[in-house]
Coordinates of C-alpha atoms and ligand atoms in Angstrom, one line a residue:
X1 CA 95.6 102.7 124.1
X2 CA 93.9 99.4 125.2
X3 CA 95.9 97.0 127.4
X4 CA 94.9 93.3 127.0
X5 CA 96.5 90.3 129.1
X6 CA 95.0 87.1 127.4
X7 CA 95.5 85.4 124.2
X8 CA 91.8 84.7 123.9
X9 CA 90.7 88.4 124.3
X10 CA 93.7 89.5 121.7
X11 CA 92.6 87.1 119.2
X12 CA 88.9 88.2 119.6
X13 CA 89.9 91.9 119.3
X14 CA 92.1 91.0 116.1
X15 CA 89.4 89.0 114.5
X16 CA 87.4 91.9 112.9
X17 CA 90.6 94.0 112.3
X18 CA 92.8 91.7 110.5
X19 CA 91.0 90.5 107.5
X20 CA 91.0 94.1 105.9
X21 CA 93.6 96.2 107.7
X22 CA 97.4 96.2 107.9
X23 CA 98.5 95.3 111.2
X24 CA 102.1 95.9 112.8
X25 CA 103.6 94.2 115.7
X26 CA 106.3 95.9 118.0
X27 CA 107.6 93.1 120.4
X28 CA 109.1 94.4 123.5
X29 CA 110.1 93.4 127.0
X30 CA 109.1 96.6 128.5
X31 CA 111.1 99.3 130.2
X32 CA 110.3 101.3 127.0
X33 CA 112.8 104.0 126.0
X34 CA 113.0 106.4 122.9
X35 CA 114.5 103.6 120.9
X36 CA 111.1 101.6 121.3
X37 CA 109.0 104.7 120.7
X38 CA 110.7 105.0 117.2
X39 CA 109.7 101.5 116.4
X40 CA 106.2 102.1 117.6
X41 CA 105.8 105.3 115.4
X42 CA 107.3 103.7 112.4
X43 CA 104.7 100.7 112.9
X44 CA 101.9 103.4 113.4
X45 CA 102.9 105.2 110.3
X46 CA 103.0 102.1 108.0
X47 CA 99.9 100.2 109.5
X48 CA 96.3 100.9 110.3
X49 CA 96.6 99.0 113.6
X50 CA 99.7 98.4 115.9
X51 CA 100.1 95.6 118.6
X52 CA 103.1 96.4 121.1
X53 CA 103.7 93.3 123.2
X54 CA 105.3 93.7 126.7
X55 CA 106.5 90.4 127.9
X56 CA 110.0 89.8 129.9
X57 CA 110.5 86.4 128.4
X58 CA 112.1 84.1 130.8
X59 CA 113.3 81.4 128.5
X60 CA 115.7 84.0 126.8
X61 CA 117.5 84.6 130.0
X62 CA 120.5 82.4 130.9
X63 CA 121.1 84.1 134.0
X64 CA 118.4 84.3 136.5
X65 CA 120.0 87.4 138.3
X66 CA 119.7 89.2 134.9
X67 CA 116.2 88.1 134.6
X68 CA 115.1 89.3 138.2
X69 CA 117.1 92.5 137.7
X70 CA 115.4 93.1 134.3
X71 CA 113.5 96.5 134.8
X72 CA 109.8 96.2 134.9
X73 CA 107.9 99.4 134.5
X74 CA 104.5 98.3 133.0
X75 CA 102.7 101.5 134.3
X76 CA 105.0 103.8 133.1
X77 CA 105.2 102.0 129.6
X78 CA 101.4 102.1 129.2
X79 CA 101.6 105.9 129.8
X80 CA 104.4 106.3 127.2
X81 CA 102.4 104.3 124.7
X82 CA 99.1 106.2 125.4
X83 CA 100.9 109.4 124.3
X84 CA 101.6 108.0 120.6
X85 CA 99.0 109.4 118.2
X86 CA 97.2 106.1 117.6
X87 CA 95.0 103.7 119.5
X88 CA 97.7 101.1 120.0
X89 CA 96.8 97.6 121.3
X90 CA 99.1 96.5 124.3
X91 CA 99.4 92.8 124.7
X92 CA 101.0 92.2 128.3
X93 CA 100.4 88.5 129.1
X94 CA 101.6 86.8 132.2
X95 CA 104.2 84.1 132.1
X96 CA 101.6 81.3 132.5
X97 CA 99.6 82.9 129.7
X98 CA 102.3 82.2 127.4
X99 CA 104.0 79.0 128.6
X100 CA 101.1 77.3 130.3
X101 CA 102.9 74.7 132.8
X102 CA 106.1 74.3 131.1
X103 CA 108.4 77.4 130.9
X104 CA 110.8 76.0 128.3
X105 CA 112.1 77.0 124.9
X106 CA 111.6 75.2 121.7
X107 CA 114.9 73.8 119.9
X108 CA 115.6 75.7 116.5
X109 CA 118.1 75.2 113.7
X110 CA 119.2 78.7 112.9
X111 CA 121.8 77.4 110.5
X112 CA 124.6 78.6 112.7
X113 CA 123.5 82.2 113.1
X114 CA 123.1 81.6 117.0
X115 CA 126.4 80.0 117.3
X116 CA 128.6 83.2 117.6
X117 CA 128.7 86.3 119.7
X118 CA 125.3 86.5 121.9
X119 CA 124.6 82.8 121.4
X120 CA 128.3 81.8 122.3
X121 CA 128.0 83.7 125.7
X122 CA 124.2 83.3 126.3
X123 CA 123.4 79.6 125.9
X124 CA 120.0 79.0 124.6
X125 CA 119.2 82.7 124.4
X126 CA 118.0 82.6 120.8
X127 CA 116.0 79.4 121.3
X128 CA 114.1 81.6 123.9
X129 CA 113.7 84.4 121.6
X130 CA 112.5 82.3 118.8
X131 CA 109.8 80.5 121.0
X132 CA 108.4 83.8 122.1
X133 CA 108.5 85.6 118.6
X134 CA 107.1 82.5 116.8
X135 CA 104.2 82.4 119.5
X136 CA 103.5 86.2 119.0
X137 CA 103.5 85.8 115.2
X138 CA 101.1 82.8 115.5
X139 CA 98.6 84.6 117.9
X140 CA 98.8 88.3 116.3
X141 CA 99.5 87.1 112.7
X142 CA 100.9 90.7 111.9
X143 CA 101.7 91.9 108.2
X144 CA 104.8 93.5 109.6
X145 CA 107.0 93.2 112.6
X146 CA 109.6 95.8 113.8
X147 CA 113.1 95.1 115.3
X148 CA 115.9 97.4 116.3
X149 CA 119.4 96.9 114.7
X150 CA 121.0 97.1 118.2
X151 CA 120.1 93.6 118.4
X152 CA 121.4 92.9 115.0
X153 CA 121.9 89.1 115.6
X154 CA 118.5 88.8 116.8
X155 CA 117.1 90.6 113.8
X156 CA 119.0 88.1 111.6
X157 CA 117.8 85.1 113.5
X158 CA 114.3 86.4 113.2
X159 CA 114.6 86.7 109.6
X160 CA 115.7 83.2 109.4
X161 CA 112.9 81.9 111.5
X162 CA 110.3 83.5 109.3
X163 CA 112.0 82.2 106.2
X164 CA 112.5 78.8 107.4
X165 CA 109.0 78.4 108.9
X166 CA 107.5 80.4 106.0
X167 CA 105.9 82.8 108.2
X168 CA 103.9 85.5 106.3
X169 CA 105.2 88.5 108.0
X170 CA 107.6 91.5 106.8
X171 CA 110.4 91.8 109.1
X172 CA 111.2 95.6 109.3
X173 CA 114.8 96.4 110.5
X174 CA 114.9 99.8 112.4
X175 CA 118.2 101.9 112.9
X176 CA 119.9 102.1 116.3
X177 CA 118.7 105.2 118.5
X178 CA 121.5 106.6 120.6
X179 CA 121.7 108.8 123.7
X180 CA 123.3 112.2 123.1
X181 CA 126.8 111.1 123.9
X182 CA 126.5 107.9 121.6
X183 CA 125.3 105.1 123.9
X184 CA 122.9 102.9 122.1
X185 CA 119.5 103.1 123.8
X186 CA 118.6 100.0 125.9
X187 CA 116.4 99.1 128.8
X188 CA 119.5 97.9 130.6
X189 CA 120.9 101.7 130.6
X190 CA 118.6 102.2 133.4
X191 CA 120.9 100.0 135.7
X192 CA 123.9 102.2 135.0
X193 CA 124.9 104.8 137.4
X194 CA 124.7 108.4 135.9
X195 CA 128.3 108.5 135.7
X196 CA 129.0 105.3 133.9
X197 CA 126.1 106.1 131.5
X198 CA 128.0 109.2 130.4
X199 CA 131.4 107.5 130.1
X200 CA 129.6 104.7 128.1
X201 CA 129.8 107.0 124.9
X202 CA 133.2 105.5 124.9
X203 CA 131.8 102.1 123.5
X204 CA 130.4 103.9 120.4
X205 CA 133.2 106.0 119.9
X206 CA 135.5 102.9 119.7
X207 CA 133.1 101.3 117.0
X208 CA 133.4 104.6 114.9
X209 CA 137.1 104.6 115.1
X210 CA 137.2 100.8 114.3
X211 CA 135.0 101.9 111.1
X212 CA 137.4 104.5 110.1
X213 CA 140.4 101.9 110.4
X214 CA 138.4 99.4 108.4
X215 CA 139.3 101.2 105.2
X216 CA 143.0 100.7 105.7
X217 CA 143.7 98.3 108.5
X218 CA 143.2 94.4 108.6
X219 CA 140.5 92.9 110.7
X220 CA 143.1 91.5 113.0
X221 CA 144.9 94.8 113.6
X222 CA 141.5 96.6 114.3
X223 CA 140.5 93.6 116.8
X224 CA 143.9 93.9 118.6
X225 CA 143.5 97.7 118.7
X226 CA 139.9 97.6 120.1
X227 CA 141.1 95.0 122.7
X228 CA 143.6 97.5 123.8
X229 CA 141.4 100.4 124.1
X230 CA 139.2 98.4 126.6
X231 CA 142.2 97.0 128.7
X232 CA 143.2 100.6 128.9
X233 CA 139.8 101.7 130.3
X234 CA 138.8 100.5 133.8
X235 CA 135.2 101.3 133.6
X236 CA 134.4 98.7 130.8
X237 CA 135.2 95.1 130.4
X238 CA 135.2 93.7 126.9
X239 CA 133.4 90.5 126.4
X240 CA 134.0 90.2 122.7
X241 CA 134.7 92.3 119.7
X242 CA 133.9 90.7 116.2
X243 CA 133.8 91.7 112.6
X244 CA 131.2 89.7 110.8
X245 CA 129.9 89.2 107.3
X246 CA 126.1 90.5 107.9
X247 CA 124.5 87.8 105.8
X248 CA 126.2 84.6 107.5
X249 CA 127.2 86.1 110.7
X250 CA 130.8 84.5 110.3
X251 CA 133.8 86.3 111.1
X252 CA 135.7 88.2 108.4
X253 CA 138.7 86.4 106.9
X254 CA 139.7 88.9 104.2
X255 CA 137.6 91.7 102.9
X256 CA 135.5 90.7 99.9
X257 CA 133.9 93.0 97.4
X258 CA 129.9 93.1 97.7
X259 CA 130.0 91.5 101.1
X260 CA 128.6 93.7 103.8
X261 CA 130.4 93.7 107.4
X262 CA 129.5 95.0 110.6
X263 CA 131.5 95.2 113.9
X264 CA 129.9 93.9 117.0
X265 CA 130.7 94.6 120.7
X266 CA 129.5 93.2 124.2
X267 CA 130.8 95.0 127.1
X268 CA 130.4 94.9 130.9
X269 CA 130.0 98.0 132.9
X270 CA 130.2 96.7 136.4
X271 CA 127.5 93.9 136.2
X272 CA 125.4 95.4 133.4
X273 CA 126.0 93.9 129.9
X274 CA 125.7 96.2 127.0
X275 CA 125.8 95.5 123.4
X276 CA 126.3 97.7 120.3
X277 CA 127.2 97.4 116.5
X278 CA 128.1 99.4 113.5
X279 CA 127.9 98.9 109.8
X280 CA 131.6 99.1 108.3
X281 CA 130.7 99.4 104.6
Ligands
LIG1 O1 114.4 92.5 121.8 C1 113.7 92.1 122.7 O2 113.2 93.0 123.4 C2 113.4 90.7 122.9 O3 114.3 89.8 122.5 C3 112.0 90.3 122.0 C4 112.3 90.3 120.6 C5 111.0 91.3 122.5 C6 111.7 88.9 122.6 O4 111.5 88.7 123.7

């Protein structure tokens, strides 16, 4: 493992590597968990070299409190990465290194993918994600980049970014990794009490039942059922539950053959915001 803090050093380091070797990128905001490790291991199995970026990107937070409370555990992260059976390059820049004087996001046209769910509740979030990911692609020029399906909307938006800007990188989607009782792994889980963390298996259980119901019930009935499940549960507050066409991220009207659907949920557990999703067909 080799940690680098500046674009200049990283570019120099990659100059000799890139022309003749495959290079994988795993972009992260640190506070690494088993889900990240799966992405890193997959990248290591498919590429000769791997860069893991660790950068808590301020422009994708619409809430300063959320940014300030985001766990920052660089020393622990580096230790975890050093256990992977490959000499990983870690890029951990400062905010100034990435944004110079102006900590601002670019404005993108994601064709409406950013107007629903996370985009609706977290204004400008995806402009911030696009800004940092585009910059990482431009500095590192990876052959492949690895993103978890837990942030499925983010994954679709990055696919759109790559397609619309003609960026020569393969986006590799990776399945959601879950804790034993079903909670999707997330850096934010660290902020839950042990008790709430155990109870949060309820979120995935609800998604699984919604999936079972998808065969026989209407989307409207499923939405109503999910809403009631959360109303009856004092530990979690539902922000949204949506059933979307995975290509367009538009809400289902009526089930259409050959269209793939996913159910998406965002939930508050006290002040901690959790998201999850499940493929329905
Ligand atoms: O998914 C994340 O951790 C972040 O949104 C990403 C892709 C690293 C961009 O900051």
